[in-house]
PDB file of N, CA and C in Angstrom:
ATOM      1  N   UNK M 826      -1.984  10.710 -21.110  1.00 84.00           N
ATOM      2  CA  UNK M 826      -2.884   9.947 -20.113  1.00 84.00           C
ATOM      3  C   UNK M 826      -1.938   8.996 -19.466  1.00 84.00           C
ATOM      4  N   UNK M 827      -2.222   8.663 -18.215  1.00 91.00           N
ATOM      5  CA  UNK M 827      -1.509   7.732 -17.391  1.00 91.00           C
ATOM      6  C   UNK M 827      -2.439   6.895 -16.602  1.00 91.00           C
ATOM      7  N   UNK M 828      -2.350   5.654 -16.690  1.00 94.00           N
ATOM      8  CA  UNK M 828      -3.211   4.676 -15.871  1.00 94.00           C
ATOM      9  C   UNK M 828      -2.254   4.081 -14.840  1.00 94.00           C
ATOM     10  N   UNK M 829      -2.856   4.176 -13.582  1.00 96.00           N
ATOM     11  CA  UNK M 829      -2.111   3.637 -12.445  1.00 96.00           C
ATOM     12  C   UNK M 829      -2.826   2.616 -11.682  1.00 96.00           C
ATOM     13  N   UNK M 830      -2.239   1.546 -11.244  1.00 97.00           N
ATOM     14  CA  UNK M 830      -2.767   0.404 -10.595  1.00 97.00           C
ATOM     15  C   UNK M 830      -1.988  -0.011  -9.378  1.00 97.00           C
ATOM     16  N   UNK M 831      -2.483   0.251  -8.279  1.00 97.00           N
ATOM     17  CA  UNK M 831      -1.824  -0.170  -6.845  1.00 97.00           C
ATOM     18  C   UNK M 831      -2.055  -1.555  -6.593  1.00 97.00           C
ATOM     19  N   UNK M 832      -1.198  -2.188  -5.906  1.00 97.00           N
ATOM     20  CA  UNK M 832      -1.295  -3.506  -5.355  1.00 97.00           C
ATOM     21  C   UNK M 832      -0.380  -3.681  -4.156  1.00 97.00           C
ATOM     22  N   UNK M 833      -0.636  -4.756  -3.424  1.00 98.00           N
ATOM     23  CA  UNK M 833       0.120  -5.113  -2.343  1.00 98.00           C
ATOM     24  C   UNK M 833      -0.319  -4.801  -0.925  1.00 98.00           C
ATOM     25  N   UNK M 834      -1.476  -4.276  -0.812  1.00 97.00           N
ATOM     26  CA  UNK M 834      -2.084  -3.939   0.293  1.00 97.00           C
ATOM     27  C   UNK M 834      -2.591  -5.208   1.008  1.00 97.00           C
ATOM     28  N   UNK M 835      -3.010  -5.111   2.322  1.00 97.00           N
ATOM     29  CA  UNK M 835      -3.531  -6.266   3.092  1.00 97.00           C
ATOM     30  C   UNK M 835      -3.648  -6.033   4.429  1.00 97.00           C
ATOM     31  N   UNK M 836      -3.816  -7.117   5.268  1.00 98.00           N
ATOM     32  CA  UNK M 836      -3.927  -6.920   6.641  1.00 98.00           C
ATOM     33  C   UNK M 836      -2.513  -7.456   7.226  1.00 98.00           C
ATOM     34  N   UNK M 837      -1.979  -6.661   8.125  1.00 98.00           N
ATOM     35  CA  UNK M 837      -0.644  -6.964   8.775  1.00 98.00           C
ATOM     36  C   UNK M 837      -0.818  -6.570  10.201  1.00 98.00           C
ATOM     37  N   UNK M 838      -0.048  -7.284  10.976  1.00 98.00           N
ATOM     38  CA  UNK M 838       0.082  -7.020  12.413  1.00 98.00           C
ATOM     39  C   UNK M 838       0.954  -5.825  12.806  1.00 98.00           C
ATOM     40  N   UNK M 839       0.728  -5.055  13.847  1.00 98.00           N
ATOM     41  CA  UNK M 839       1.696  -4.111  14.231  1.00 98.00           C
ATOM     42  C   UNK M 839       3.125  -4.532  14.323  1.00 98.00           C
ATOM     43  N   UNK M 840       4.023  -3.741  13.751  1.00 98.00           N
ATOM     44  CA  UNK M 840       5.409  -4.105  13.588  1.00 98.00           C
ATOM     45  C   UNK M 840       5.783  -4.876  12.341  1.00 98.00           C
ATOM     46  N   UNK M 841       4.742  -5.214  11.618  1.00 98.00           N
ATOM     47  CA  UNK M 841       4.988  -6.012  10.291  1.00 98.00           C
ATOM     48  C   UNK M 841       5.338  -5.032   9.157  1.00 98.00           C
ATOM     49  N   UNK M 842       5.494  -5.659   7.918  1.00 98.00           N
ATOM     50  CA  UNK M 842       5.897  -4.832   6.790  1.00 98.00           C
ATOM     51  C   UNK M 842       5.060  -5.257   5.645  1.00 98.00           C
ATOM     52  N   UNK M 843       4.964  -4.351   4.700  1.00 98.00           N
ATOM     53  CA  UNK M 843       4.198  -4.526   3.360  1.00 98.00           C
ATOM     54  C   UNK M 843       5.099  -3.679   2.316  1.00 98.00           C
ATOM     55  N   UNK M 844       4.937  -4.213   1.141  1.00 98.00           N
ATOM     56  CA  UNK M 844       5.473  -3.430   0.085  1.00 98.00           C
ATOM     57  C   UNK M 844       4.258  -3.150  -0.981  1.00 98.00           C
ATOM     58  N   UNK M 845       4.082  -1.920  -1.247  1.00 98.00           N
ATOM     59  CA  UNK M 845       3.056  -1.469  -2.164  1.00 98.00           C
ATOM     60  C   UNK M 845       3.698  -1.228  -3.410  1.00 98.00           C
ATOM     61  N   UNK M 846       3.012  -1.648  -4.460  1.00 98.00           N
ATOM     62  CA  UNK M 846       3.505  -1.333  -5.970  1.00 98.00           C
ATOM     63  C   UNK M 846       2.400  -0.576  -6.636  1.00 98.00           C
ATOM     64  N   UNK M 847       2.928   0.378  -7.564  1.00 97.00           N
ATOM     65  CA  UNK M 847       1.997   1.024  -8.409  1.00 97.00           C
ATOM     66  C   UNK M 847       2.535   0.931  -9.847  1.00 97.00           C
ATOM     67  N   UNK M 848       1.870   0.318 -10.667  1.00 96.00           N
ATOM     68  CA  UNK M 848       2.295   0.070 -11.973  1.00 96.00           C
ATOM     69  C   UNK M 848       1.572   1.084 -12.930  1.00 96.00           C
ATOM     70  N   UNK M 849       2.402   1.713 -13.781  1.00 94.00           N
ATOM     71  CA  UNK M 849       1.817   2.817 -14.625  1.00 94.00           C
ATOM     72  C   UNK M 849       1.872   2.247 -16.053  1.00 94.00           C
ATOM     73  N   UNK M 850       0.910   2.809 -16.827  1.00 90.00           N
ATOM     74  CA  UNK M 850       0.947   2.738 -18.333  1.00 90.00           C
ATOM     75  C   UNK M 850       0.365   3.757 -19.050  1.00 90.00           C
ATOM     76  N   UNK M 851       0.650   3.822 -20.305  1.00 79.00           N
ATOM     77  CA  UNK M 851      -0.143   4.915 -21.082  1.00 79.00           C
ATOM     78  C   UNK M 851       0.822   6.025 -21.474  1.00 79.00           C
ATOM     79  N   UNK M 852       1.879   6.272 -20.788  1.00 78.00           N
ATOM     80  CA  UNK M 852       2.695   7.435 -21.299  1.00 78.00           C
ATOM     81  C   UNK M 852       4.252   7.093 -20.766  1.00 78.00           C
ATOM     82  N   UNK M 853       4.949   7.929 -20.901  1.00 84.00           N
ATOM     83  CA  UNK M 853       6.410   7.818 -20.546  1.00 84.00           C
ATOM     84  C   UNK M 853       6.653   8.048 -19.094  1.00 84.00           C
ATOM     85  N   UNK M 854       6.748   6.878 -18.270  1.00 84.00           N
ATOM     86  CA  UNK M 854       6.677   6.839 -16.938  1.00 84.00           C
ATOM     87  C   UNK M 854       7.821   7.705 -16.264  1.00 84.00           C
ATOM     88  N   UNK M 855       9.076   7.667 -16.977  1.00 86.00           N
ATOM     89  CA  UNK M 855      10.148   8.265 -16.369  1.00 86.00           C
ATOM     90  C   UNK M 855       9.945   9.899 -16.360  1.00 86.00           C
ATOM     91  N   UNK M 856       9.077  10.483 -17.060  1.00 88.00           N
ATOM     92  CA  UNK M 856       8.815  11.878 -17.132  1.00 88.00           C
ATOM     93  C   UNK M 856       8.031  12.405 -15.902  1.00 88.00           C
ATOM     94  N   UNK M 857       7.389  11.466 -15.125  1.00 91.00           N
ATOM     95  CA  UNK M 857       6.407  11.776 -14.155  1.00 91.00           C
ATOM     96  C   UNK M 857       7.115  11.762 -12.834  1.00 91.00           C
ATOM     97  N   UNK M 858       6.627  12.666 -11.985  1.00 93.00           N
ATOM     98  CA  UNK M 858       7.063  12.632 -10.595  1.00 93.00           C
ATOM     99  C   UNK M 858       5.986  11.715  -9.883  1.00 93.00           C
ATOM    100  N   UNK M 859       6.412  10.752  -9.074  1.00 94.00           N
ATOM    101  CA  UNK M 859       5.450   9.839  -8.441  1.00 94.00           C
ATOM    102  C   UNK M 859       5.460  10.029  -7.011  1.00 94.00           C
ATOM    103  N   UNK M 860       4.345   9.845  -6.400  1.00 96.00           N
ATOM    104  CA  UNK M 860       4.175  10.044  -4.928  1.00 96.00           C
ATOM    105  C   UNK M 860       3.147   9.066  -4.416  1.00 96.00           C
ATOM    106  N   UNK M 861       3.188   8.916  -3.134  1.00 97.00           N
ATOM    107  CA  UNK M 861       2.274   8.039  -2.351  1.00 97.00           C
ATOM    108  C   UNK M 861       1.431   8.980  -1.404  1.00 97.00           C
ATOM    109  N   UNK M 862       0.230   8.744  -1.275  1.00 98.00           N
ATOM    110  CA  UNK M 862      -0.669   9.335  -0.422  1.00 98.00           C
ATOM    111  C   UNK M 862      -1.488   8.373   0.295  1.00 98.00           C
ATOM    112  N   UNK M 863      -2.301   8.821   1.286  1.00 98.00           N
ATOM    113  CA  UNK M 863      -3.103   7.871   2.060  1.00 98.00           C
ATOM    114  C   UNK M 863      -4.299   8.577   2.557  1.00 98.00           C
ATOM    115  N   UNK M 864      -5.364   7.818   2.747  1.00 98.00           N
ATOM    116  CA  UNK M 864      -6.569   8.347   3.333  1.00 98.00           C
ATOM    117  C   UNK M 864      -7.177   7.364   4.344  1.00 98.00           C
ATOM    118  N   UNK M 865      -7.246   7.865   5.585  1.00 97.00           N
ATOM    119  CA  UNK M 865      -7.854   6.989   6.653  1.00 97.00           C
ATOM    120  C   UNK M 865      -9.249   7.362   6.732  1.00 97.00           C
ATOM    121  N   UNK M 866     -10.094   6.434   7.299  1.00 92.00           N
ATOM    122  CA  UNK M 866     -11.641   6.635   7.391  1.00 92.00           C
ATOM    123  C   UNK M 866     -11.877   7.964   8.269  1.00 92.00           C
ATOM    124  N   UNK M 867     -12.635   8.840   7.606  1.00 94.00           N
ATOM    125  CA  UNK M 867     -12.964  10.096   8.198  1.00 94.00           C
ATOM    126  C   UNK M 867     -12.078  11.105   8.068  1.00 94.00           C
ATOM    127  N   UNK M 868     -10.985  10.953   7.444  1.00 96.00           N
ATOM    128  CA  UNK M 868      -9.856  11.931   7.342  1.00 96.00           C
ATOM    129  C   UNK M 868      -9.572  12.224   5.876  1.00 96.00           C
ATOM    130  N   UNK M 869      -8.974  13.478   5.670  1.00 97.00           N
ATOM    131  CA  UNK M 869      -8.590  13.915   4.350  1.00 97.00           C
ATOM    132  C   UNK M 869      -7.360  13.052   3.858  1.00 97.00           C
ATOM    133  N   UNK M 870      -7.207  12.997   2.555  1.00 97.00           N
ATOM    134  CA  UNK M 870      -6.150  12.435   1.989  1.00 97.00           C
ATOM    135  C   UNK M 870      -4.717  13.112   2.356  1.00 97.00           C
ATOM    136  N   UNK M 871      -3.812  12.470   2.670  1.00 97.00           N
ATOM    137  CA  UNK M 871      -2.634  13.166   2.922  1.00 97.00           C
ATOM    138  C   UNK M 871      -1.340  12.546   2.315  1.00 97.00           C
ATOM    139  N   UNK M 872      -0.405  13.557   2.035  1.00 97.00           N
ATOM    140  CA  UNK M 872       0.870  13.099   1.363  1.00 97.00           C
ATOM    141  C   UNK M 872       1.601  12.151   2.317  1.00 97.00           C
ATOM    142  N   UNK M 873       2.311  11.157   1.734  1.00 97.00           N
ATOM    143  CA  UNK M 873       3.131  10.219   2.441  1.00 97.00           C
ATOM    144  C   UNK M 873       4.610  10.321   2.129  1.00 97.00           C
ATOM    145  N   UNK M 874       4.902  10.251   0.744  1.00 96.00           N
ATOM    146  CA  UNK M 874       6.233  10.278   0.320  1.00 96.00           C
ATOM    147  C   UNK M 874       6.200  10.686  -1.055  1.00 96.00           C
ATOM    148  N   UNK M 875       7.378  11.129  -1.630  1.00 93.00           N
ATOM    149  CA  UNK M 875       7.732  11.324  -2.826  1.00 93.00           C
ATOM    150  C   UNK M 875       6.999  12.535  -3.581  1.00 93.00           C
ATOM    151  N   UNK M 876       6.676  12.471  -4.831  1.00 84.00           N
ATOM    152  CA  UNK M 876       5.981  13.577  -5.555  1.00 84.00           C
ATOM    153  C   UNK M 876       7.078  14.456  -6.044  1.00 84.00           C
ATOM    154  N   UNK M 877       8.050  13.874  -6.680  1.00 72.00           N
ATOM    155  CA  UNK M 877       9.338  14.735  -7.025  1.00 72.00           C
ATOM    156  C   UNK M 877      10.480  14.895  -6.157  1.00 72.00           C
ATOM    157  N   UNK M 878      10.395  14.184  -5.064  1.00 70.00           N
ATOM    158  CA  UNK M 878      11.547  14.188  -4.010  1.00 70.00           C
ATOM    159  C   UNK M 878      11.548  12.857  -3.411  1.00 70.00           C
ATOM    160  N   UNK M 879      12.494  12.640  -2.527  1.00 73.00           N
ATOM    161  CA  UNK M 879      12.493  11.550  -1.646  1.00 73.00           C
ATOM    162  C   UNK M 879      12.196  12.000  -0.255  1.00 73.00           C
ATOM    163  N   UNK M 880      11.388  13.007  -0.217  1.00 92.00           N
ATOM    164  CA  UNK M 880      11.007  13.393   1.233  1.00 92.00           C
ATOM    165  C   UNK M 880       9.712  12.492   1.629  1.00 92.00           C
ATOM    166  N   UNK M 881       9.664  12.554   3.034  1.00 96.00           N
ATOM    167  CA  UNK M 881       8.541  11.648   3.625  1.00 96.00           C
ATOM    168  C   UNK M 881       7.819  12.497   4.679  1.00 96.00           C
ATOM    169  N   UNK M 882       6.660  12.254   4.832  1.00 96.00           N
ATOM    170  CA  UNK M 882       5.889  12.862   6.038  1.00 96.00           C
ATOM    171  C   UNK M 882       6.529  12.369   7.310  1.00 96.00           C
ATOM    172  N   UNK M 883       6.479  13.365   8.234  1.00 96.00           N
ATOM    173  CA  UNK M 883       7.082  12.961   9.571  1.00 96.00           C
ATOM    174  C   UNK M 883       6.559  11.717  10.210  1.00 96.00           C
ATOM    175  N   UNK M 884       5.357  11.496   9.917  1.00 96.00           N
ATOM    176  CA  UNK M 884       4.814  10.275  10.572  1.00 96.00           C
ATOM    177  C   UNK M 884       5.296   8.922  10.044  1.00 96.00           C
ATOM    178  N   UNK M 885       5.970   8.985   8.956  1.00 97.00           N
ATOM    179  CA  UNK M 885       6.445   7.788   8.344  1.00 97.00           C
ATOM    180  C   UNK M 885       7.969   7.783   8.107  1.00 97.00           C
ATOM    181  N   UNK M 886       8.630   8.921   8.410  1.00 96.00           N
ATOM    182  CA  UNK M 886      10.099   8.965   8.209  1.00 96.00           C
ATOM    183  C   UNK M 886      10.783   7.964   9.005  1.00 96.00           C
ATOM    184  N   UNK M 887      11.764   7.367   8.317  1.00 96.00           N
ATOM    185  CA  UNK M 887      12.557   6.276   9.032  1.00 96.00           C
ATOM    186  C   UNK M 887      11.812   4.933   8.877  1.00 96.00           C
ATOM    187  N   UNK M 888      10.596   4.850   8.489  1.00 98.00           N
ATOM    188  CA  UNK M 888       9.891   3.432   8.518  1.00 98.00           C
ATOM    189  C   UNK M 888       9.444   3.143   7.063  1.00 98.00           C
ATOM    190  N   UNK M 889       9.155   4.181   6.202  1.00 97.00           N
ATOM    191  CA  UNK M 889       8.722   3.911   4.830  1.00 97.00           C
ATOM    192  C   UNK M 889       9.851   4.399   3.901  1.00 97.00           C
ATOM    193  N   UNK M 890       9.967   3.706   2.740  1.00 96.00           N
ATOM    194  CA  UNK M 890      10.794   3.999   1.686  1.00 96.00           C
ATOM    195  C   UNK M 890      10.302   3.917   0.393  1.00 96.00           C
ATOM    196  N   UNK M 891      10.354   5.063  -0.378  1.00 95.00           N
ATOM    197  CA  UNK M 891       9.774   5.166  -1.778  1.00 95.00           C
ATOM    198  C   UNK M 891      10.945   4.913  -2.831  1.00 95.00           C
ATOM    199  N   UNK M 892      10.582   4.064  -3.751  1.00 95.00           N
ATOM    200  CA  UNK M 892      11.635   3.844  -4.860  1.00 95.00           C
ATOM    201  C   UNK M 892      10.876   3.675  -6.094  1.00 95.00           C
ATOM    202  N   UNK M 893      11.593   3.675  -7.233  1.00 93.00           N
ATOM    203  CA  UNK M 893      10.943   3.539  -8.520  1.00 93.00           C
ATOM    204  C   UNK M 893      11.874   2.696  -9.328  1.00 93.00           C
ATOM    205  N   UNK M 894      11.287   1.929 -10.383  1.00 94.00           N
ATOM    206  CA  UNK M 894      11.959   1.087 -11.466  1.00 94.00           C
ATOM    207  C   UNK M 894      11.435   1.681 -12.692  1.00 94.00           C
ATOM    208  N   UNK M 895      12.205   2.553 -13.532  1.00 91.00           N
ATOM    209  CA  UNK M 895      11.539   3.077 -14.616  1.00 91.00           C
ATOM    210  C   UNK M 895      11.437   1.999 -15.744  1.00 91.00           C
ATOM    211  N   UNK M 896      12.449   0.996 -15.698  1.00 92.00           N
ATOM    212  CA  UNK M 896      12.282  -0.057 -16.697  1.00 92.00           C
ATOM    213  C   UNK M 896      10.937  -0.871 -16.559  1.00 92.00           C
ATOM    214  N   UNK M 897      10.368  -0.964 -15.283  1.00 94.00           N
ATOM    215  CA  UNK M 897       9.222  -1.621 -15.060  1.00 94.00           C
ATOM    216  C   UNK M 897       8.014  -0.770 -14.984  1.00 94.00           C
ATOM    217  N   UNK M 898       8.191   0.540 -15.063  1.00 94.00           N
ATOM    218  CA  UNK M 898       7.138   1.448 -14.949  1.00 94.00           C
ATOM    219  C   UNK M 898       6.441   1.495 -13.716  1.00 94.00           C
ATOM    220  N   UNK M 899       7.088   1.162 -12.519  1.00 95.00           N
ATOM    221  CA  UNK M 899       6.546   0.895 -11.343  1.00 95.00           C
ATOM    222  C   UNK M 899       7.273   1.706 -10.270  1.00 95.00           C
ATOM    223  N   UNK M 900       6.359   2.253  -9.276  1.00 96.00           N
ATOM    224  CA  UNK M 900       6.874   2.958  -8.124  1.00 96.00           C
ATOM    225  C   UNK M 900       6.497   2.058  -6.892  1.00 96.00           C
ATOM    226  N   UNK M 901       7.389   1.904  -5.947  1.00 97.00           N
ATOM    227  CA  UNK M 901       7.060   1.089  -4.725  1.00 97.00           C
ATOM    228  C   UNK M 901       7.003   1.989  -3.456  1.00 97.00           C
ATOM    229  N   UNK M 902       6.304   1.451  -2.422  1.00 98.00           N
ATOM    230  CA  UNK M 902       6.476   2.010  -1.144  1.00 98.00           C
ATOM    231  C   UNK M 902       6.716   0.819  -0.120  1.00 98.00           C
ATOM    232  N   UNK M 903       7.832   0.786   0.362  1.00 98.00           N
ATOM    233  CA  UNK M 903       8.255  -0.339   1.342  1.00 98.00           C
ATOM    234  C   UNK M 903       7.935   0.258   2.782  1.00 98.00           C
ATOM    235  N   UNK M 904       7.154  -0.445   3.538  1.00 98.00           N
ATOM    236  CA  UNK M 904       6.541   0.067   4.655  1.00 98.00           C
ATOM    237  C   UNK M 904       7.005  -0.826   5.870  1.00 98.00           C
ATOM    238  N   UNK M 905       7.770  -0.435   6.680  1.00 98.00           N
ATOM    239  CA  UNK M 905       8.304  -1.277   7.773  1.00 98.00           C
ATOM    240  C   UNK M 905       7.712  -0.785   9.168  1.00 98.00           C
ATOM    241  N   UNK M 906       7.762  -1.501  10.218  1.00 98.00           N
ATOM    242  CA  UNK M 906       7.424  -1.125  11.500  1.00 98.00           C
ATOM    243  C   UNK M 906       6.079  -0.518  11.539  1.00 98.00           C
ATOM    244  N   UNK M 907       5.041  -1.188  10.878  1.00 98.00           N
ATOM    245  CA  UNK M 907       3.790  -0.565  10.692  1.00 98.00           C
ATOM    246  C   UNK M 907       2.997  -0.464  12.053  1.00 98.00           C
ATOM    247  N   UNK M 908       2.271   0.604  12.103  1.00 98.00           N
ATOM    248  CA  UNK M 908       1.406   0.924  13.291  1.00 98.00           C
ATOM    249  C   UNK M 908      -0.060   1.005  12.978  1.00 98.00           C
ATOM    250  N   UNK M 909      -0.981   0.734  13.952  1.00 97.00           N
ATOM    251  CA  UNK M 909      -2.430   0.758  13.698  1.00 97.00           C
ATOM    252  C   UNK M 909      -2.696   2.101  13.065  1.00 97.00           C
ATOM    253  N   UNK M 910      -2.087   3.202  13.329  1.00 97.00           N
ATOM    254  CA  UNK M 910      -2.373   4.497  12.653  1.00 97.00           C
ATOM    255  C   UNK M 910      -1.962   4.611  11.270  1.00 97.00           C
ATOM    256  N   UNK M 911      -1.225   3.648  10.776  1.00 98.00           N
ATOM    257  CA  UNK M 911      -0.978   3.681   9.187  1.00 98.00           C
ATOM    258  C   UNK M 911      -2.115   3.126   8.498  1.00 98.00           C
ATOM    259  N   UNK M 912      -3.158   2.473   9.143  1.00 98.00           N
ATOM    260  CA  UNK M 912      -4.248   1.847   8.345  1.00 98.00           C
ATOM    261  C   UNK M 912      -4.933   3.030   7.589  1.00 98.00           C
ATOM    262  N   UNK M 913      -5.116   2.804   6.299  1.00 98.00           N
ATOM    263  CA  UNK M 913      -5.581   3.758   5.378  1.00 98.00           C
ATOM    264  C   UNK M 913      -5.694   3.194   3.934  1.00 98.00           C
ATOM    265  N   UNK M 914      -6.296   3.729   3.094  1.00 98.00           N
ATOM    266  CA  UNK M 914      -6.335   3.461   1.732  1.00 98.00           C
ATOM    267  C   UNK M 914      -5.083   4.160   1.021  1.00 98.00           C
ATOM    268  N   UNK M 915      -4.117   3.507   0.479  1.00 98.00           N
ATOM    269  CA  UNK M 915      -3.024   4.116  -0.112  1.00 98.00           C
ATOM    270  C   UNK M 915      -3.088   4.320  -1.653  1.00 98.00           C
ATOM    271  N   UNK M 916      -2.770   5.546  -2.021  1.00 98.00           N
ATOM    272  CA  UNK M 916      -2.840   5.848  -3.393  1.00 98.00           C
ATOM    273  C   UNK M 916      -1.579   6.268  -4.082  1.00 98.00           C
ATOM    274  N   UNK M 917      -1.316   6.031  -5.194  1.00 97.00           N
ATOM    275  CA  UNK M 917      -0.114   6.655  -5.932  1.00 97.00           C
ATOM    276  C   UNK M 917      -0.693   7.767  -6.842  1.00 97.00           C
ATOM    277  N   UNK M 918       0.224   8.752  -7.035  1.00 96.00           N
ATOM    278  CA  UNK M 918      -0.111   9.900  -7.902  1.00 96.00           C
ATOM    279  C   UNK M 918       1.064  10.113  -8.937  1.00 96.00           C
ATOM    280  N   UNK M 919       0.732  10.408 -10.194  1.00 95.00           N
ATOM    281  CA  UNK M 919       1.632  10.715 -11.159  1.00 95.00           C
ATOM    282  C   UNK M 919       1.523  12.190 -11.482  1.00 95.00           C
ATOM    283  N   UNK M 920       2.567  12.893 -11.477  1.00 93.00           N
ATOM    284  CA  UNK M 920       2.489  14.390 -11.849  1.00 93.00           C
ATOM    285  C   UNK M 920       3.389  14.785 -12.862  1.00 93.00           C
ATOM    286  N   UNK M 921       2.965  15.661 -13.813  1.00 92.00           N
ATOM    287  CA  UNK M 921       3.839  16.271 -14.673  1.00 92.00           C
ATOM    288  C   UNK M 921       3.289  17.651 -15.122  1.00 92.00           C
ATOM    289  N   UNK M 922       3.880  18.772 -14.777  1.00 91.00           N
ATOM    290  CA  UNK M 922       3.368  20.088 -14.953  1.00 91.00           C
ATOM    291  C   UNK M 922       2.039  20.078 -14.268  1.00 91.00           C
ATOM    292  N   UNK M 923       1.083  20.590 -14.993  1.00 92.00           N
ATOM    293  CA  UNK M 923      -0.266  20.858 -14.512  1.00 92.00           C
ATOM    294  C   UNK M 923      -1.101  19.403 -14.499  1.00 92.00           C
ATOM    295  N   UNK M 924      -0.653  18.420 -14.988  1.00 92.00           N
ATOM    296  CA  UNK M 924      -1.466  17.215 -15.031  1.00 92.00           C
ATOM    297  C   UNK M 924      -1.040  16.280 -13.939  1.00 92.00           C
ATOM    298  N   UNK M 925      -2.180  15.618 -13.434  1.00 94.00           N
ATOM    299  CA  UNK M 925      -1.897  14.698 -12.415  1.00 94.00           C
ATOM    300  C   UNK M 925      -2.884  13.494 -12.525  1.00 94.00           C
ATOM    301  N   UNK M 926      -2.442  12.408 -12.114  1.00 95.00           N
ATOM    302  CA  UNK M 926      -3.259  11.158 -12.248  1.00 95.00           C
ATOM    303  C   UNK M 926      -3.195  10.405 -10.975  1.00 95.00           C
ATOM    304  N   UNK M 927      -4.343   9.613 -10.642  1.00 97.00           N
ATOM    305  CA  UNK M 927      -4.361   8.861  -9.286  1.00 97.00           C
ATOM    306  C   UNK M 927      -4.741   7.443  -9.707  1.00 97.00           C
ATOM    307  N   UNK M 928      -4.295   6.642  -8.983  1.00 96.00           N
ATOM    308  CA  UNK M 928      -4.701   5.111  -9.001  1.00 96.00           C
ATOM    309  C   UNK M 928      -6.010   5.005  -8.176  1.00 96.00           C
ATOM    310  N   UNK M 929      -6.443   3.654  -8.131  1.00 97.00           N
ATOM    311  CA  UNK M 929      -7.689   3.494  -7.436  1.00 97.00           C
ATOM    312  C   UNK M 929      -7.444   3.197  -5.939  1.00 97.00           C
ATOM    313  N   UNK M 930      -6.284   2.988  -5.615  1.00 97.00           N
ATOM    314  CA  UNK M 930      -5.969   2.774  -4.066  1.00 97.00           C
ATOM    315  C   UNK M 930      -5.891   1.365  -3.707  1.00 97.00           C
ATOM    316  N   UNK M 931      -5.190   1.099  -2.628  1.00 98.00           N
ATOM    317  CA  UNK M 931      -5.003  -0.259  -2.109  1.00 98.00           C
ATOM    318  C   UNK M 931      -5.226  -0.057  -0.609  1.00 98.00           C
ATOM    319  N   UNK M 932      -5.999  -1.087   0.047  1.00 98.00           N
ATOM    320  CA  UNK M 932      -6.307  -0.964   1.401  1.00 98.00           C
ATOM    321  C   UNK M 932      -5.099  -1.572   2.323  1.00 98.00           C
ATOM    322  N   UNK M 933      -4.666  -0.867   3.298  1.00 98.00           N
ATOM    323  CA  UNK M 933      -3.622  -1.349   4.233  1.00 98.00           C
ATOM    324  C   UNK M 933      -4.421  -1.245   5.569  1.00 98.00           C
ATOM    325  N   UNK M 934      -4.329  -2.457   6.286  1.00 98.00           N
ATOM    326  CA  UNK M 934      -4.984  -2.502   7.678  1.00 98.00           C
ATOM    327  C   UNK M 934      -3.906  -3.032   8.547  1.00 98.00           C
ATOM    328  N   UNK M 935      -3.679  -2.304   9.549  1.00 98.00           N
ATOM    329  CA  UNK M 935      -2.682  -2.710  10.578  1.00 98.00           C
ATOM    330  C   UNK M 935      -3.334  -2.922  11.896  1.00 98.00           C
ATOM    331  N   UNK M 936      -3.434  -4.295  12.280  1.00 97.00           N
ATOM    332  CA  UNK M 936      -4.216  -4.602  13.295  1.00 97.00           C
ATOM    333  C   UNK M 936      -3.775  -5.961  13.822  1.00 97.00           C
ATOM    334  N   UNK M 937      -3.893  -6.217  15.127  1.00 95.00           N
ATOM    335  CA  UNK M 937      -3.551  -7.536  15.768  1.00 95.00           C
ATOM    336  C   UNK M 937      -4.895  -8.338  15.880  1.00 95.00           C
TER     337      UNK M 937
END
């Protein structure tokens, strides 16, 4: 069992930056592939970054960076050059084999 808690969301102006954090507990963090997803109002949840790789969705490539600190059991999403279309609830996901776990999400709003 893995518990995930996201933080770092908020309101930011277009062109601004935010860093999201996802703190994990309950199991051996380093064994899990970690990814970030997002869900905008009225849309399906979509993959953003990571999940066993350092790949990124085309919509965020070059602007977002995923990283992890296994010593702190935390995965990060650095988001730069934010756009209004990045507005969504951002979720982290932990995967290992057939098991996956989600956090509760953190709201990111990009607006002037």
